Amino acid sequence: MISTDKVIPDKQPNIREPSESAIAMLDEQGTVVGWTRAAERLVGYSAGDVVGRSAAAVLPYSEEEPTTAEFVEQCRAQHGWSGTTTVRHRDGHGLDVSLRVSMLWGQDETVRWLVSVTDIGEVSGGATNGLVRESLLARVPMGIVVGDPQLRCTWVNDTMESHDGISRDRRLGRRFTDVQPGAETEALESAMRQAVRSGPTKVHDYRTRFASGPDREHTFAASIFCLQDADGLVLGVCVISVDLTESRRARDRLAILSEGSTRLGSSLDVMRTSQDLADLAVPLLADYVAVDLEQSVPGGEGPPVHVGFTGERLPVFRRAGLASIRHGVPESPWVHGEAVAWPPASPFADVLSSGRPYLEPVLDTAPGTWIDHDPARARKIHENGMHSLMVIPIRVRRVLLGMVLFIRTVDPGPFQDVDVLLAEELVSRAALALDNARQYAREHTAALALQRNLLPHRLKGGAAVETASRYLPADMDHGVGGDWFDVIPLSGARVALVVGDVVGHGINAAATMGRLRTAVRTLADMELPPDELLTHLDDTVQRLAEEDADAPEQYPAAVGATCLYAVYDPVTRRCTMARAGHPPPAIIDPQGRVAFPDLPTGTPLGIGLGVPFESVELELPEGSLLALYTDGLIETRDHDIDVGMHRLGTALAQPSRSLEELCGRAMETFPGQAPSDDATLLLIRTRTLSPTQVASWTLPSDQTAVRSARHMAARQLAEWGLGGLEDATKLIVSELVTNAVSHGSDRITLRLIRHQVLTCEVFDTSACSPRLLSARTLDESGRGLFLVAQLSRRWGFRSVSGGKVVWAEEDLAPASALVPALGVPPMPEERPVLA
């Protein structure tokens, strides 16, 4: 039965109803025999211009296109044709159109062609390319009946029988009411008569419902319009019905691509993008979808896999996306993140080697197939009724990012070539998003590794200070910036405290920061005072800038930086500081009073003004809190630096709190605001060594000093309970004091410091730097510092006012067994060993 209700047809993107298309009718040789006003509006030719002439007047005119005869033969072989092409407008310009040619049958097996043309330029959206769109639209069943002015059927296509169940032989030569009488068909014929009476310009749209099978009922949109002859008179009436059920499905599939264009590029997380891909495809394209990524893609590490892989062992893939029409995705043997096992003889291996999609419309589960070698999948296939399979590679250029498995279980229809085309289009969009996410993951991993290696893993304040730190980069995407901080152990239980800020943000600033941090550590090992260290660091920045300027295309230019460098001595509680264009430190005394000391500002590093840096020495009470920071912590776009310094001081003015708690409070001085610059904070709480941990003696500058030094050192070690270090320490003291006697001309000072290690220091007035020599067999001197180096964990010297200090450190564990191991006999007290 047929029921008709006049409605306004749906206007959805990229799906055109028949009434929106230009229609022409051709005979078997390709001559135009019928024309419509819609065709005249599209190409500019009237019925009188084209009827009776070859369709070549308006059909494809490119030399690469087939001739009309060839095109007719192609249509006959395929029972029609659909695709995109170019037709000629009357004024000479070309129109890009979607063209659909349908074969019509008449009496005695004669043939006519109905041509439907739609201007692609009018199609809204842009959700997909023309090939995919036309392939989807070509699947929408379109029933065609052409009647004479008396409404008798003269031409019909094969699709119409599937719509209403009436065969071609029964329909030809008869009206609708003849073959299916009833009120509904009478209403349809009434509409056809109205179209004939109203002339060729009138198009009637009807919504019609046909029972197309025992248990299926489809809805159709029917368009009724007139065909004109060469004189513009009504040649016949044409009824074209489109299966809205299939049309809606095609529309939904195109909507998948439209949504995929936006949704699949919304995240830089490869796992989320993979899940979005799976969710988009279920249930409109498949009943179950699994997305597997090659293992280097999620982590951004490892070499990529290239299409054409032929290794003996398949690469490792991990399940990244799952979706199913069934709750809990029972079809998948693997969960998110698990490695997916693939047998070598499987469609997956074929896709990996060829880079092309794989289609198995009817899944072959017979014994001896690849499924036999994959028990986990075989069990799931049988349990869930999987019957049709597509495997689509995720590829960008020649790199294979992964594969997508599409399965049908409940939907009885097998996958077809057009499904592969749609799946490829959807996966290609996901591939671009995944490649962007993969590149981001690689850059992010590299940036984090860079920052992790550039900044200290653990701050070591030793006996001098307790420390805590915070770092918040402005470049939150990569987590890197140009700020740095450091706590560097020095000799004599002292520590160097550093904070610096390279101009700029991101990975280039971080790379420059790493170079400067390394330079500071190297200069700190030279025991330079703060002002001298900054002078050398300034030279380093200028030199880096000059080197980078020579190759700007390979390296980012090393621009300016600021730095504050301080040295704290827990024995004297004195802190010496200098700064190069950096904000001053905040000092909070044990009572919570906040001060920002007035230090000479200094010029930023790399400016090259030649202005000398100046150091300032302060005495800090035990338990003082010292805050070193960068300007990103105290300066924002909405507040000046004074406001930030005040807020920082207020946050830190509670010295009884732990350093970690104070760090957290200080970093929230501007809550709710995104950082406009890298923000770094280094908190230091000072400690003081007890006088019982330090022993110091003044020695005469003669040979008796050696024996006295050894005796005093031995007694002090015994008092500290470090008798196990006596032999090694006495040798070290002998060598250092002997050198002082040999090269100095005034007083000599010996100092022992017990903290995490035992430090032995000897001061003399000589500016001569000690050197480690390689003595020959018969030489009587030159072995002193060699013995010191062997007996200590490290040794060195530093310049101080009025001379230098040579020092050596020993672990607190007994080391006397080292002395015989070195082959050095115990020395008589009166015999010095010269270095």
mmCIF file of N, CA, C and O in Angstrom, residues 491-559:
data_model
loop_
_atom_site.group_PDB
_atom_site.id
_atom_site.type_symbol
_atom_site.label_atom_id
_atom_site.label_comp_id
_atom_site.label_asym_id
_atom_site.label_seq_id
_atom_site.Cartn_x
_atom_site.Cartn_y
_atom_site.Cartn_z
ATOM 1 N N SER A 491 84.028 23.883 49.675
ATOM 2 C CA SER A 491 84.930 23.407 50.728
ATOM 3 C C SER A 491 84.618 24.111 52.051
ATOM 4 O O SER A 491 84.004 25.180 52.084
ATOM 5 N N GLY A 492 85.071 23.495 53.136
ATOM 6 C CA GLY A 492 84.911 24.111 54.452
ATOM 7 C C GLY A 492 83.478 24.184 54.909
ATOM 8 O O GLY A 492 83.121 25.115 55.643
ATOM 9 N N ALA A 493 82.606 23.234 54.477
ATOM 10 C CA ALA A 493 81.192 23.160 54.861
ATOM 11 C C ALA A 493 80.367 24.297 54.276
ATOM 12 O O ALA A 493 79.181 24.432 54.591
ATOM 13 N N ARG A 494 80.932 25.135 53.411
ATOM 14 C CA ARG A 494 80.193 26.235 52.817
ATOM 15 C C ARG A 494 79.332 25.742 51.653
ATOM 16 O O ARG A 494 79.543 24.648 51.132
ATOM 17 N N VAL A 495 78.360 26.561 51.287
ATOM 18 C CA VAL A 495 77.542 26.250 50.120
ATOM 19 C C VAL A 495 77.397 27.502 49.268
ATOM 20 O O VAL A 495 77.391 28.626 49.783
ATOM 21 N N ALA A 496 77.279 27.277 47.942
ATOM 22 C CA ALA A 496 76.951 28.358 47.009
ATOM 23 C C ALA A 496 75.467 28.256 46.694
ATOM 24 O O ALA A 496 74.931 27.168 46.458
ATOM 25 N N LEU A 497 74.787 29.383 46.686
ATOM 26 C CA LEU A 497 73.353 29.467 46.413
ATOM 27 C C LEU A 497 73.162 30.281 45.143
ATOM 28 O O LEU A 497 73.667 31.399 45.042
ATOM 29 N N VAL A 498 72.435 29.723 44.180
ATOM 30 C CA VAL A 498 72.317 30.356 42.863
ATOM 31 C C VAL A 498 70.857 30.384 42.439
ATOM 32 O O VAL A 498 70.123 29.410 42.611
ATOM 33 N N VAL A 499 70.445 31.478 41.830
ATOM 34 C CA VAL A 499 69.192 31.536 41.099
ATOM 35 C C VAL A 499 69.423 32.440 39.893
ATOM 36 O O VAL A 499 70.113 33.461 39.991
ATOM 37 N N GLY A 500 68.887 32.018 38.735
ATOM 38 C CA GLY A 500 69.110 32.789 37.512
ATOM 39 C C GLY A 500 67.900 32.743 36.609
ATOM 40 O O GLY A 500 66.990 31.915 36.768
ATOM 41 N N ASP A 501 67.863 33.626 35.628
ATOM 42 C CA ASP A 501 66.716 33.769 34.742
ATOM 43 C C ASP A 501 67.206 34.182 33.357
ATOM 44 O O ASP A 501 67.742 35.281 33.179
ATOM 45 N N VAL A 502 67.031 33.283 32.391
ATOM 46 C CA VAL A 502 67.363 33.587 31.002
ATOM 47 C C VAL A 502 66.174 34.282 30.354
ATOM 48 O O VAL A 502 65.020 33.902 30.571
ATOM 49 N N VAL A 503 66.419 35.298 29.577
ATOM 50 C CA VAL A 503 65.345 36.010 28.885
ATOM 51 C C VAL A 503 64.644 35.058 27.924
ATOM 52 O O VAL A 503 65.287 34.325 27.176
ATOM 53 N N GLY A 504 63.310 35.072 27.955
ATOM 54 C CA GLY A 504 62.541 34.212 27.062
ATOM 55 C C GLY A 504 61.966 33.020 27.795
ATOM 56 O O GLY A 504 62.178 32.818 28.995
ATOM 57 N N HIS A 505 61.215 32.194 27.042
ATOM 58 C CA HIS A 505 60.551 31.034 27.609
ATOM 59 C C HIS A 505 60.764 29.845 26.680
ATOM 60 O O HIS A 505 61.258 29.967 25.570
ATOM 61 N N GLY A 506 60.332 28.687 27.139
ATOM 62 C CA GLY A 506 60.317 27.513 26.289
ATOM 63 C C GLY A 506 61.654 26.822 26.193
ATOM 64 O O GLY A 506 62.600 27.084 26.933
ATOM 65 N N ILE A 507 61.737 25.927 25.196
ATOM 66 C CA ILE A 507 62.866 25.007 25.125
ATOM 67 C C ILE A 507 64.170 25.714 24.755
ATOM 68 O O ILE A 507 65.248 25.317 25.204
ATOM 69 N N ASN A 508 64.100 26.784 23.955
ATOM 70 C CA ASN A 508 65.329 27.497 23.619
ATOM 71 C C ASN A 508 65.923 28.176 24.840
ATOM 72 O O ASN A 508 67.148 28.153 25.058
ATOM 73 N N ALA A 509 65.053 28.797 25.649
ATOM 74 C CA ALA A 509 65.534 29.411 26.887
ATOM 75 C C ALA A 509 66.091 28.350 27.829
ATOM 76 O O ALA A 509 67.092 28.573 28.519
ATOM 77 N N ALA A 510 65.447 27.166 27.854
ATOM 78 C CA ALA A 510 65.928 26.091 28.726
ATOM 79 C C ALA A 510 67.305 25.613 28.297
ATOM 80 O O ALA A 510 68.156 25.303 29.139
ATOM 81 N N ALA A 511 67.525 25.529 26.985
ATOM 82 C CA ALA A 511 68.836 25.086 26.507
ATOM 83 C C ALA A 511 69.925 26.085 26.912
ATOM 84 O O ALA A 511 71.016 25.696 27.357
ATOM 85 N N THR A 512 69.645 27.381 26.767
ATOM 86 C CA THR A 512 70.609 28.399 27.196
ATOM 87 C C THR A 512 70.825 28.325 28.700
ATOM 88 O O THR A 512 71.956 28.457 29.192
ATOM 89 N N MET A 513 69.727 28.128 29.428
ATOM 90 C CA MET A 513 69.842 27.995 30.883
ATOM 91 C C MET A 513 70.778 26.849 31.260
ATOM 92 O O MET A 513 71.597 26.975 32.181
ATOM 93 N N GLY A 514 70.661 25.725 30.565
ATOM 94 C CA GLY A 514 71.526 24.589 30.875
ATOM 95 C C GLY A 514 72.996 24.919 30.683
ATOM 96 O O GLY A 514 73.849 24.476 31.473
ATOM 97 N N ARG A 515 73.288 25.690 29.654
ATOM 98 C CA ARG A 515 74.684 26.073 29.423
ATOM 99 C C ARG A 515 75.199 26.976 30.541
ATOM 100 O O ARG A 515 76.332 26.823 31.017
ATOM 101 N N LEU A 516 74.345 27.897 30.994
ATOM 102 C CA LEU A 516 74.775 28.809 32.049
ATOM 103 C C LEU A 516 74.897 28.085 33.388
ATOM 104 O O LEU A 516 75.807 28.369 34.169
ATOM 105 N N ARG A 517 73.977 27.174 33.663
ATOM 106 C CA ARG A 517 74.066 26.441 34.930
ATOM 107 C C ARG A 517 75.358 25.627 34.986
ATOM 108 O O ARG A 517 76.037 25.562 36.019
ATOM 109 N N THR A 518 75.718 25.016 33.860
ATOM 110 C CA THR A 518 76.980 24.269 33.821
ATOM 111 C C THR A 518 78.171 25.199 34.037
ATOM 112 O O THR A 518 79.120 24.871 34.759
ATOM 113 N N ALA A 519 78.106 26.389 33.432
ATOM 114 C CA ALA A 519 79.199 27.354 33.603
ATOM 115 C C ALA A 519 79.319 27.792 35.062
ATOM 116 O O ALA A 519 80.425 27.904 35.604
ATOM 117 N N VAL A 520 78.169 28.027 35.725
ATOM 118 C CA VAL A 520 78.207 28.438 37.128
ATOM 119 C C VAL A 520 78.819 27.353 37.991
ATOM 120 O O VAL A 520 79.643 27.627 38.886
ATOM 121 N N ARG A 521 78.455 26.118 37.758
ATOM 122 C CA ARG A 521 79.026 25.026 38.554
ATOM 123 C C ARG A 521 80.539 24.927 38.342
ATOM 124 O O ARG A 521 81.297 24.689 39.279
ATOM 125 N N THR A 522 80.967 25.102 37.118
ATOM 126 C CA THR A 522 82.402 25.045 36.835
ATOM 127 C C THR A 522 83.129 26.179 37.547
ATOM 128 O O THR A 522 84.188 25.978 38.164
ATOM 129 N N LEU A 523 82.574 27.373 37.476
ATOM 130 C CA LEU A 523 83.199 28.517 38.135
ATOM 131 C C LEU A 523 83.145 28.375 39.654
ATOM 132 O O LEU A 523 84.068 28.791 40.363
ATOM 133 N N ALA A 524 82.068 27.801 40.180
ATOM 134 C CA ALA A 524 81.973 27.594 41.619
ATOM 135 C C ALA A 524 83.046 26.639 42.116
ATOM 136 O O ALA A 524 83.591 26.803 43.215
ATOM 137 N N ASP A 525 83.352 25.611 41.321
ATOM 138 C CA ASP A 525 84.411 24.671 41.693
ATOM 139 C C ASP A 525 85.773 25.365 41.776
ATOM 140 O O ASP A 525 86.689 24.866 42.433
ATOM 141 N N MET A 526 85.911 26.493 41.113
ATOM 142 C CA MET A 526 87.158 27.254 41.188
ATOM 143 C C MET A 526 87.228 28.120 42.436
ATOM 144 O O MET A 526 88.199 28.836 42.652
ATOM 145 N N GLU A 527 86.176 28.024 43.287
ATOM 146 C CA GLU A 527 86.130 28.753 44.569
ATOM 147 C C GLU A 527 86.267 30.263 44.380
ATOM 148 O O GLU A 527 86.901 30.963 45.167
ATOM 149 N N LEU A 528 85.637 30.780 43.315
ATOM 150 C CA LEU A 528 85.702 32.220 43.069
ATOM 151 C C LEU A 528 84.722 32.950 43.970
ATOM 152 O O LEU A 528 83.613 32.461 44.224
ATOM 153 N N PRO A 529 85.054 34.125 44.441
ATOM 154 C CA PRO A 529 84.093 34.938 45.181
ATOM 155 C C PRO A 529 82.969 35.377 44.256
ATOM 156 O O PRO A 529 83.116 35.412 43.028
ATOM 157 N N PRO A 530 81.780 35.715 44.808
ATOM 158 C CA PRO A 530 80.605 36.002 43.973
ATOM 159 C C PRO A 530 80.823 37.055 42.896
ATOM 160 O O PRO A 530 80.381 36.886 41.760
ATOM 161 N N ASP A 531 81.497 38.168 43.212
ATOM 162 C CA ASP A 531 81.654 39.203 42.202
ATOM 163 C C ASP A 531 82.515 38.721 41.045
ATOM 164 O O ASP A 531 82.234 39.004 39.873
ATOM 165 N N GLU A 532 83.584 37.983 41.353
ATOM 166 C CA GLU A 532 84.444 37.466 40.277
ATOM 167 C C GLU A 532 83.714 36.408 39.457
ATOM 168 O O GLU A 532 83.867 36.339 38.227
ATOM 169 N N LEU A 533 82.941 35.578 40.139
ATOM 170 C CA LEU A 533 82.200 34.547 39.393
ATOM 171 C C LEU A 533 81.247 35.183 38.394
ATOM 172 O O LEU A 533 81.152 34.753 37.233
ATOM 173 N N LEU A 534 80.523 36.221 38.799
ATOM 174 C CA LEU A 534 79.596 36.865 37.874
ATOM 175 C C LEU A 534 80.333 37.539 36.725
ATOM 176 O O LEU A 534 79.827 37.595 35.594
ATOM 177 N N THR A 535 81.510 38.044 36.969
ATOM 178 C CA THR A 535 82.306 38.643 35.886
ATOM 179 C C THR A 535 82.646 37.590 34.843
ATOM 180 O O THR A 535 82.498 37.822 33.630
ATOM 181 N N HIS A 536 83.100 36.426 35.290
ATOM 182 C CA HIS A 536 83.402 35.341 34.341
ATOM 183 C C HIS A 536 82.129 34.855 33.640
ATOM 184 O O HIS A 536 82.156 34.540 32.443
ATOM 185 N N LEU A 537 81.023 34.779 34.385
ATOM 186 C CA LEU A 537 79.763 34.320 33.774
ATOM 187 C C LEU A 537 79.284 35.317 32.730
ATOM 188 O O LEU A 537 78.747 34.931 31.682
ATOM 189 N N ASP A 538 79.485 36.598 32.974
ATOM 190 C CA ASP A 538 79.125 37.634 32.001
ATOM 191 C C ASP A 538 79.922 37.440 30.713
ATOM 192 O O ASP A 538 79.378 37.534 29.606
ATOM 193 N N ASP A 539 81.203 37.152 30.844
ATOM 194 C CA ASP A 539 82.029 36.883 29.660
ATOM 195 C C ASP A 539 81.510 35.660 28.915
ATOM 196 O O ASP A 539 81.497 35.630 27.669
ATOM 197 N N THR A 540 81.084 34.645 29.664
ATOM 198 C CA THR A 540 80.574 33.417 29.042
ATOM 199 C C THR A 540 79.323 33.696 28.224
ATOM 200 O O THR A 540 79.185 33.220 27.086
ATOM 201 N N VAL A 541 78.385 34.479 28.785
ATOM 202 C CA VAL A 541 77.148 34.791 28.064
ATOM 203 C C VAL A 541 77.453 35.575 26.792
ATOM 204 O O VAL A 541 76.877 35.311 25.724
ATOM 205 N N GLN A 542 78.364 36.534 26.874
ATOM 206 C CA GLN A 542 78.721 37.300 25.673
ATOM 207 C C GLN A 542 79.350 36.397 24.615
ATOM 208 O O GLN A 542 79.069 36.520 23.419
ATOM 209 N N ARG A 543 80.189 35.473 25.049
ATOM 210 C CA ARG A 543 80.841 34.571 24.100
ATOM 211 C C ARG A 543 79.818 33.627 23.449
ATOM 212 O O ARG A 543 79.885 33.357 22.235
ATOM 213 N N LEU A 544 78.858 33.129 24.226
ATOM 214 C CA LEU A 544 77.817 32.266 23.661
ATOM 215 C C LEU A 544 76.985 33.027 22.635
ATOM 216 O O LEU A 544 76.637 32.484 21.582
ATOM 217 N N ALA A 545 76.667 34.275 22.933
ATOM 218 C CA ALA A 545 75.883 35.081 21.999
ATOM 219 C C ALA A 545 76.635 35.286 20.690
ATOM 220 O O ALA A 545 76.049 35.238 19.603
ATOM 221 N N GLU A 546 77.939 35.514 20.777
ATOM 222 C CA GLU A 546 78.745 35.688 19.569
ATOM 223 C C GLU A 546 78.793 34.402 18.749
ATOM 224 O O GLU A 546 78.690 34.425 17.520
ATOM 225 N N GLU A 547 78.929 33.257 19.426
ATOM 226 C CA GLU A 547 78.975 31.983 18.712
ATOM 227 C C GLU A 547 77.642 31.689 18.038
ATOM 228 O O GLU A 547 77.594 31.238 16.894
ATOM 229 N N ASP A 548 76.544 31.942 18.765
ATOM 230 C CA ASP A 548 75.235 31.671 18.192
ATOM 231 C C ASP A 548 74.924 32.610 17.035
ATOM 232 O O ASP A 548 74.230 32.238 16.090
ATOM 233 N N ALA A 549 75.437 33.832 17.099
ATOM 234 C CA ALA A 549 75.194 34.782 16.009
ATOM 235 C C ALA A 549 75.851 34.337 14.716
ATOM 236 O O ALA A 549 75.416 34.710 13.624
ATOM 237 N N ASP A 550 76.891 33.513 14.811
ATOM 238 C CA ASP A 550 77.566 33.032 13.605
ATOM 239 C C ASP A 550 76.758 31.974 12.882
ATOM 240 O O ASP A 550 76.979 31.713 11.701
ATOM 241 N N ALA A 551 75.831 31.305 13.597
ATOM 242 C CA ALA A 551 75.014 30.266 12.969
ATOM 243 C C ALA A 551 73.577 30.395 13.464
ATOM 244 O O ALA A 551 73.075 29.541 14.190
ATOM 245 N N PRO A 552 72.874 31.482 13.096
ATOM 246 C CA PRO A 552 71.527 31.718 13.637
ATOM 247 C C PRO A 552 70.519 30.675 13.204
ATOM 248 O O PRO A 552 69.508 30.496 13.856
ATOM 249 N N GLU A 553 70.781 29.999 12.059
ATOM 250 C CA GLU A 553 69.812 29.018 11.595
ATOM 251 C C GLU A 553 69.901 27.705 12.360
ATOM 252 O O GLU A 553 68.962 26.927 12.383
ATOM 253 N N GLN A 554 71.041 27.435 13.001
ATOM 254 C CA GLN A 554 71.169 26.195 13.769
ATOM 255 C C GLN A 554 70.869 26.387 15.246
ATOM 256 O O GLN A 554 70.355 25.498 15.898
ATOM 257 N N TYR A 555 71.202 27.530 15.794
ATOM 258 C CA TYR A 555 71.089 27.710 17.242
ATOM 259 C C TYR A 555 70.354 28.999 17.547
ATOM 260 O O TYR A 555 70.560 30.023 16.896
ATOM 261 N N PRO A 556 69.487 28.954 18.580
ATOM 262 C CA PRO A 556 68.874 30.212 19.019
ATOM 263 C C PRO A 556 69.912 31.094 19.681
ATOM 264 O O PRO A 556 70.802 30.618 20.383
ATOM 265 N N ALA A 557 69.817 32.372 19.444
ATOM 266 C CA ALA A 557 70.801 33.285 20.012
ATOM 267 C C ALA A 557 70.699 33.312 21.528
ATOM 268 O O ALA A 557 69.615 33.358 22.095
ATOM 269 N N ALA A 558 71.842 33.235 22.196
ATOM 270 C CA ALA A 558 71.880 33.327 23.653
ATOM 271 C C ALA A 558 71.742 34.792 24.032
ATOM 272 O O ALA A 558 72.652 35.590 23.850
ATOM 273 N N VAL A 559 70.551 35.149 24.512
ATOM 274 C CA VAL A 559 70.303 36.546 24.864
ATOM 275 C C VAL A 559 70.628 36.753 26.327
ATOM 276 O O VAL A 559 71.265 35.928 26.966
#
